[in-house]
Coordinates of C-alpha atoms and ligand atoms in Angstrom, one line a residue:
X1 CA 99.2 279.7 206.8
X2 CA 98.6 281.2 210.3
X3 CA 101.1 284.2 211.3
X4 CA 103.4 282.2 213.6
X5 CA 104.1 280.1 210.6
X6 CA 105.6 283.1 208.7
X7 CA 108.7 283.7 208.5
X8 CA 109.6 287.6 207.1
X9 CA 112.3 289.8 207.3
X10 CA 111.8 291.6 210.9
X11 CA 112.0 287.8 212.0
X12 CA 115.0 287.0 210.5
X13 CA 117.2 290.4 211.1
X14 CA 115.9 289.7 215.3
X15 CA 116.9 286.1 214.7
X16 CA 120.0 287.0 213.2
X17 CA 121.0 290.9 213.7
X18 CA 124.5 290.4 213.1
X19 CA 127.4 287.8 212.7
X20 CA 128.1 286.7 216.2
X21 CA 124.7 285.6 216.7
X22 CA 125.0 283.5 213.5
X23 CA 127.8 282.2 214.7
X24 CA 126.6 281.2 217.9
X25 CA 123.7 279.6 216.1
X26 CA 126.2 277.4 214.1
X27 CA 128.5 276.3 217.0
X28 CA 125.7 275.5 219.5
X29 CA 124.2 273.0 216.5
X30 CA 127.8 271.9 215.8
X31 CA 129.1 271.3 219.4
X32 CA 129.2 271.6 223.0
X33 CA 129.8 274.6 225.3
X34 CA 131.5 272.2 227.9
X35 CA 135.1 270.5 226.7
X36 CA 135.9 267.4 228.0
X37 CA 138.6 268.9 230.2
X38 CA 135.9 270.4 232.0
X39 CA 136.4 273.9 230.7
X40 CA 133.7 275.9 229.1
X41 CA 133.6 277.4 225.4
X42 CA 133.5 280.6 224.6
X43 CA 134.0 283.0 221.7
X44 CA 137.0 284.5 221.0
X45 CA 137.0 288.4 220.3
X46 CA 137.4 290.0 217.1
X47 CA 137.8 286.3 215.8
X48 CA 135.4 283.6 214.2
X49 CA 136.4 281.0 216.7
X50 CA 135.3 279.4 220.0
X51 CA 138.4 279.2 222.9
X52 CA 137.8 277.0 225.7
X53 CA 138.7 278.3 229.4
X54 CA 140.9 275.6 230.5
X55 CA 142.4 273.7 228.0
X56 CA 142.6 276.9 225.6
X57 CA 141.3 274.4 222.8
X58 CA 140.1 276.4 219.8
X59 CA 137.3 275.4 217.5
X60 CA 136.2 277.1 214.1
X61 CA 132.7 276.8 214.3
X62 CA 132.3 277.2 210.2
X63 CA 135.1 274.2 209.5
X64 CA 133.6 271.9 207.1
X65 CA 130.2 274.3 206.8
X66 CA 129.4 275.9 203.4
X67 CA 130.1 279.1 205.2
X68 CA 133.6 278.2 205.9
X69 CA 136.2 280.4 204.3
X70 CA 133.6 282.0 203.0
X71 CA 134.1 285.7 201.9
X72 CA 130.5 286.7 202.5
X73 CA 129.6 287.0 206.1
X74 CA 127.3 284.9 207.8
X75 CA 124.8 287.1 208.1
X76 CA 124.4 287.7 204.3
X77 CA 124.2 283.9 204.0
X78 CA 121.4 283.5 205.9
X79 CA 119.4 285.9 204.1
X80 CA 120.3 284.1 201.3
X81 CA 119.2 280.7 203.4
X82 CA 116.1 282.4 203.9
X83 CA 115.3 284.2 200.2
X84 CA 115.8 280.5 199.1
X85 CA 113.4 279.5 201.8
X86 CA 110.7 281.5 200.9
X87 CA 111.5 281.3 197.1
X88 CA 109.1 278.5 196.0
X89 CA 109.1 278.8 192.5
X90 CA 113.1 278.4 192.7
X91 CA 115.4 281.5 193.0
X92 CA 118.1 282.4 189.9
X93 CA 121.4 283.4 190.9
X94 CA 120.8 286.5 188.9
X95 CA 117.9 287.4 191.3
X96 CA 120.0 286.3 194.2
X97 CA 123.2 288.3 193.0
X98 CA 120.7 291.1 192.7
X99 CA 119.0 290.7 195.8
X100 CA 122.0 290.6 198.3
X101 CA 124.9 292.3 196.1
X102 CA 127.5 289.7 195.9
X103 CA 129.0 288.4 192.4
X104 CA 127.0 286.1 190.0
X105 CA 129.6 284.1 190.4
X106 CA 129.6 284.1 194.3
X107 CA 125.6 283.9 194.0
X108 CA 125.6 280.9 191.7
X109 CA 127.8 278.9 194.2
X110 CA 125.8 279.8 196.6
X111 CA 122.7 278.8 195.3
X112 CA 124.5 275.5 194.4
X113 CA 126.3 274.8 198.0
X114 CA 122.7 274.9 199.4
X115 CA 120.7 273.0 197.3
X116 CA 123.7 270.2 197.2
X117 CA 122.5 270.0 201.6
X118 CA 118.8 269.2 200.5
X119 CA 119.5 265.6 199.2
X120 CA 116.5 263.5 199.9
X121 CA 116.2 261.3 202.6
X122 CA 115.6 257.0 202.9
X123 CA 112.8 257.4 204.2
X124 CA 109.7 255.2 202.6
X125 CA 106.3 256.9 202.0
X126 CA 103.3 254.8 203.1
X127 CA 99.5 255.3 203.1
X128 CA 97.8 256.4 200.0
X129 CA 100.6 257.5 197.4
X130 CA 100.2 258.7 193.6
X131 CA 103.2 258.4 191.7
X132 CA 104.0 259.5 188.3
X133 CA 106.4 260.1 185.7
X134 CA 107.7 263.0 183.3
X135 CA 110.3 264.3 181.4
X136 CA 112.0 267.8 182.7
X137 CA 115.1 269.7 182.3
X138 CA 117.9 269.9 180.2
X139 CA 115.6 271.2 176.8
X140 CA 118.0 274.0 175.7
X141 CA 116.9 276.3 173.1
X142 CA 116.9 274.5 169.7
X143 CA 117.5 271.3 171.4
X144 CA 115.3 268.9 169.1
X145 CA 116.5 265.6 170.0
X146 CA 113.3 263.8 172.2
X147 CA 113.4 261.7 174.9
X148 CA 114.9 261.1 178.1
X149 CA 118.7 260.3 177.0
X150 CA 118.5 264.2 176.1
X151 CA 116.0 265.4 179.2
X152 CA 116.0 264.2 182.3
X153 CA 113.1 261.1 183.2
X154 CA 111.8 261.6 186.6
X155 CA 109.6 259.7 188.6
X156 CA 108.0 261.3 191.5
X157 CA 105.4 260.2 194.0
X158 CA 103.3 261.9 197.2
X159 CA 101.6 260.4 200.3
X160 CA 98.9 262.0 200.1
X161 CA 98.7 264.8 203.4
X162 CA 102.4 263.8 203.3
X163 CA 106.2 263.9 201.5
X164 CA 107.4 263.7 198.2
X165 CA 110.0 261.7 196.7
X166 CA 111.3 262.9 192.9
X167 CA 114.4 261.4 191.4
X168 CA 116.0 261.3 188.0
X169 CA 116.0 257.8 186.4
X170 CA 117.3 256.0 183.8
X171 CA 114.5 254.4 181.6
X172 CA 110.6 253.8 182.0
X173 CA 110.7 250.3 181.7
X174 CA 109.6 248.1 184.5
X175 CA 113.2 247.6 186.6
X176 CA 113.6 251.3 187.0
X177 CA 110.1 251.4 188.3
X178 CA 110.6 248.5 190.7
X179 CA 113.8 250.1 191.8
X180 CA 112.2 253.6 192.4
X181 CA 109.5 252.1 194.3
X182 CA 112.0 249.4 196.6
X183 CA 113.4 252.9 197.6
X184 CA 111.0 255.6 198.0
X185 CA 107.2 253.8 198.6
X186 CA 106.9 251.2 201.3
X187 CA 105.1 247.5 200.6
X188 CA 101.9 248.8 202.5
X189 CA 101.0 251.6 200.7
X190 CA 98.4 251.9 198.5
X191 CA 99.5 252.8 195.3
X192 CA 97.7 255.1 192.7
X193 CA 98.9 255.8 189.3
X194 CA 97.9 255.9 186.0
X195 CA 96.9 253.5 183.4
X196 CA 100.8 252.0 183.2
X197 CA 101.3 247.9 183.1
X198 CA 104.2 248.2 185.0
X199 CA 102.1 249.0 188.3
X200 CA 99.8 245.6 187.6
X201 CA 102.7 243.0 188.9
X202 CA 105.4 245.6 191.4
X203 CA 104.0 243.8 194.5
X204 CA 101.8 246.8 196.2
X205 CA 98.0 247.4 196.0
X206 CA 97.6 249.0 192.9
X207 CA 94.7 251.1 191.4
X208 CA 95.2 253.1 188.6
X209 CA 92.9 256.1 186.8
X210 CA 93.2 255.7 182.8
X211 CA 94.0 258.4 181.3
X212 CA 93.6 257.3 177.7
X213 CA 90.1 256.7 178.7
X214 CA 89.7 260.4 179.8
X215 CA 89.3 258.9 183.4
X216 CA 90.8 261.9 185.4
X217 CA 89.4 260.5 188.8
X218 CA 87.7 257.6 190.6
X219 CA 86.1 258.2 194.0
X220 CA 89.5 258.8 195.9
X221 CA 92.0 257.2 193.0
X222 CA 93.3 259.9 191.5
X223 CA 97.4 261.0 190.9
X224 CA 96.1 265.2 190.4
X225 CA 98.5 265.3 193.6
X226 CA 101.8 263.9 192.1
X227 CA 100.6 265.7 188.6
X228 CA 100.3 269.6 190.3
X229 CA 103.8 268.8 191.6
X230 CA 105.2 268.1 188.0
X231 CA 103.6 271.0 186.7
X232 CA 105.0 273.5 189.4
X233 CA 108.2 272.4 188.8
X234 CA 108.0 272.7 185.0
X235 CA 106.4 276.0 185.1
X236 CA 109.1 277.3 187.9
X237 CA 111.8 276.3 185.9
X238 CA 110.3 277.7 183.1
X239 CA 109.6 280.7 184.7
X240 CA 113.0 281.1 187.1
X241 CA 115.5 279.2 185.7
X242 CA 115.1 278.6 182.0
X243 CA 117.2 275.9 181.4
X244 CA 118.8 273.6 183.6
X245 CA 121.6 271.0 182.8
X246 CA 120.6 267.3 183.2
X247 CA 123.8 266.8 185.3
X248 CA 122.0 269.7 187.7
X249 CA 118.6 268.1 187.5
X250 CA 118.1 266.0 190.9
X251 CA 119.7 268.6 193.2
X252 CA 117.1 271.3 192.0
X253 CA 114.2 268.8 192.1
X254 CA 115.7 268.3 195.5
X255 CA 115.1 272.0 196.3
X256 CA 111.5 271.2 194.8
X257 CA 110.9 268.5 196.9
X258 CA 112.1 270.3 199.6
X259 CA 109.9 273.1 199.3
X260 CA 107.0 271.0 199.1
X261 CA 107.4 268.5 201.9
X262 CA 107.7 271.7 204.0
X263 CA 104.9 273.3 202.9
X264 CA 102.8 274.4 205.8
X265 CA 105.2 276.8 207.8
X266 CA 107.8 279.0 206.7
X267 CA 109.3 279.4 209.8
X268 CA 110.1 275.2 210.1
X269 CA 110.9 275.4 206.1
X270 CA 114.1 278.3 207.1
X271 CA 114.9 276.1 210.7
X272 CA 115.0 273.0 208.5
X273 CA 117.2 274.4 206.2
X274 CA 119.8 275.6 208.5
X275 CA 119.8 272.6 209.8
X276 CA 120.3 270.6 206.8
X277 CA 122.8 273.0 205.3
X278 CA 124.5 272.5 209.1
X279 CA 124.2 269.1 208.9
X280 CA 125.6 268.6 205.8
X281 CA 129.2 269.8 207.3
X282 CA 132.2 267.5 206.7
Ligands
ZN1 ZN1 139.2 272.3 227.4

């Protein structure tokens, strides 16, 4: 990663050295310095709101934001916004409560109002994608009972040089496949997975490595993409999390995803999570 596509500390605190410039970030996303009556917007001392000139209009720039009403200031949020950014193994809200002194409580929401603005796009993948399929999640300590009605199924797939798609489904047989597919991997892509009938007859060029046959790779057919991506995710929540509820599942494989499909600069990773936590406002 070259230097302009780090994103540190210094960067943030002159990005963001205080609330007003946080707030001016989130109302020039949000909306437009000129009113319709012609006036022109402008902050409001000593107050988290935008007046305009004319009219006398007043907009809260947070309404309907995940920092609205808030009681931890915007500029502690965006270090949050951007510990999360950077945190690509996942980030605990123990870690975060410990890393920006609010409550466990207050970091735990926190965690949970931003990864709820990374849902994943409709987009279609195209090109050479691997998919794959694996079992996460939900295994709590002493937890026997196997299978996906206990953990959480996911199926996952990659253009390769590309995005990632992972979403929680409800069975491996061949309708959840097809329905995966319809929505995450267009009808021109080439599709490589493993050994799995249900590929032969879902409608896309399909070549497959077997695995049973202790084929791990063929020329260029290969799934080792889709597979690191399962395996980062298991160790991280391994490693970060511990357990995680089914119920949580898809919004912290959403974080994964997130993390991965912006992969190549940590400065775009943070701009595109402001603007997905912005864009999520109601
Ligand atoms: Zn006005």
């Amino acid at each position: 990663m070259a230097k302009a596509d780090k994103y540190t500390i210094s960067d943030l605190q002159r990005d963001f050295p205080n609330d007003e410039v946080a707030l001016a970030l989130i109302f020039n996303t949000l909306h437009s310095k000129e009113c319709s009556c012609g006036g022109t917007y402008k902050k409001v001392n000593a107050r988290k709101k935008y007046q305009c000139s004319k009219c006398r209009f007043q907009i809260a720039p947070t309404a309907g934001t995940i920092f609205h009403k808030s009681a931890t200031n915007l500029t502690t949020w965006f270090y949050a916004l951007f510990v999360f950014s950077n945190a690509k193994s996942g980030i605990s809200a123990k870690e975060l409560e410990r890393q920006i002194g609010v409550t466990y409580k207050c970091a735990y929401r926190m965690l949970k109002q931003i990864r709820e603005a990374l849902s994943q796009g409709n987009d279609k993948l195209d090109g050479d994608v691997e998919m794959d399929t694996g079992f996460f999640g939900g295994i709590q300590k002493g937890d026997k009972a196997k299978g996906y009605e206990k953990k959480g199924l996911v199926m996952a797939a990659v253009q390769r040089g590309g995005n990632m798609k992972a979403m929680i489904m409800p069975s491996i047989g061949k309708q959840a496949h097809d329905a995966f597919l319809a929505h995450n991997v267009a009808k021109t892509a080439r599709l490589l997975t493993d050994g799995a009938p249900v590929f032969k007859n879902a409608g896309y060029q399909n070549e497959q490595v077997i695995h049973s046959k202790k084929e791990y790779a063929r020329g260029d057919v290969h799934i080792n993409t889709v597979e690191s991506f399962f395996s980062h995710v298991k160790r991280s929540i391994n490693g970060t999390y511990k357990t995680i509820s089914k119920e949580q599942l898809q919004s912290y494989l959403d974080s994964f995803v997130f993390h991965y499909n912006n992969r190549h600069s940590d400065t775009e990773r943070f701009a595109f999570l402001l603007g997905a936590v912005l864009r999520g406002a109601k």
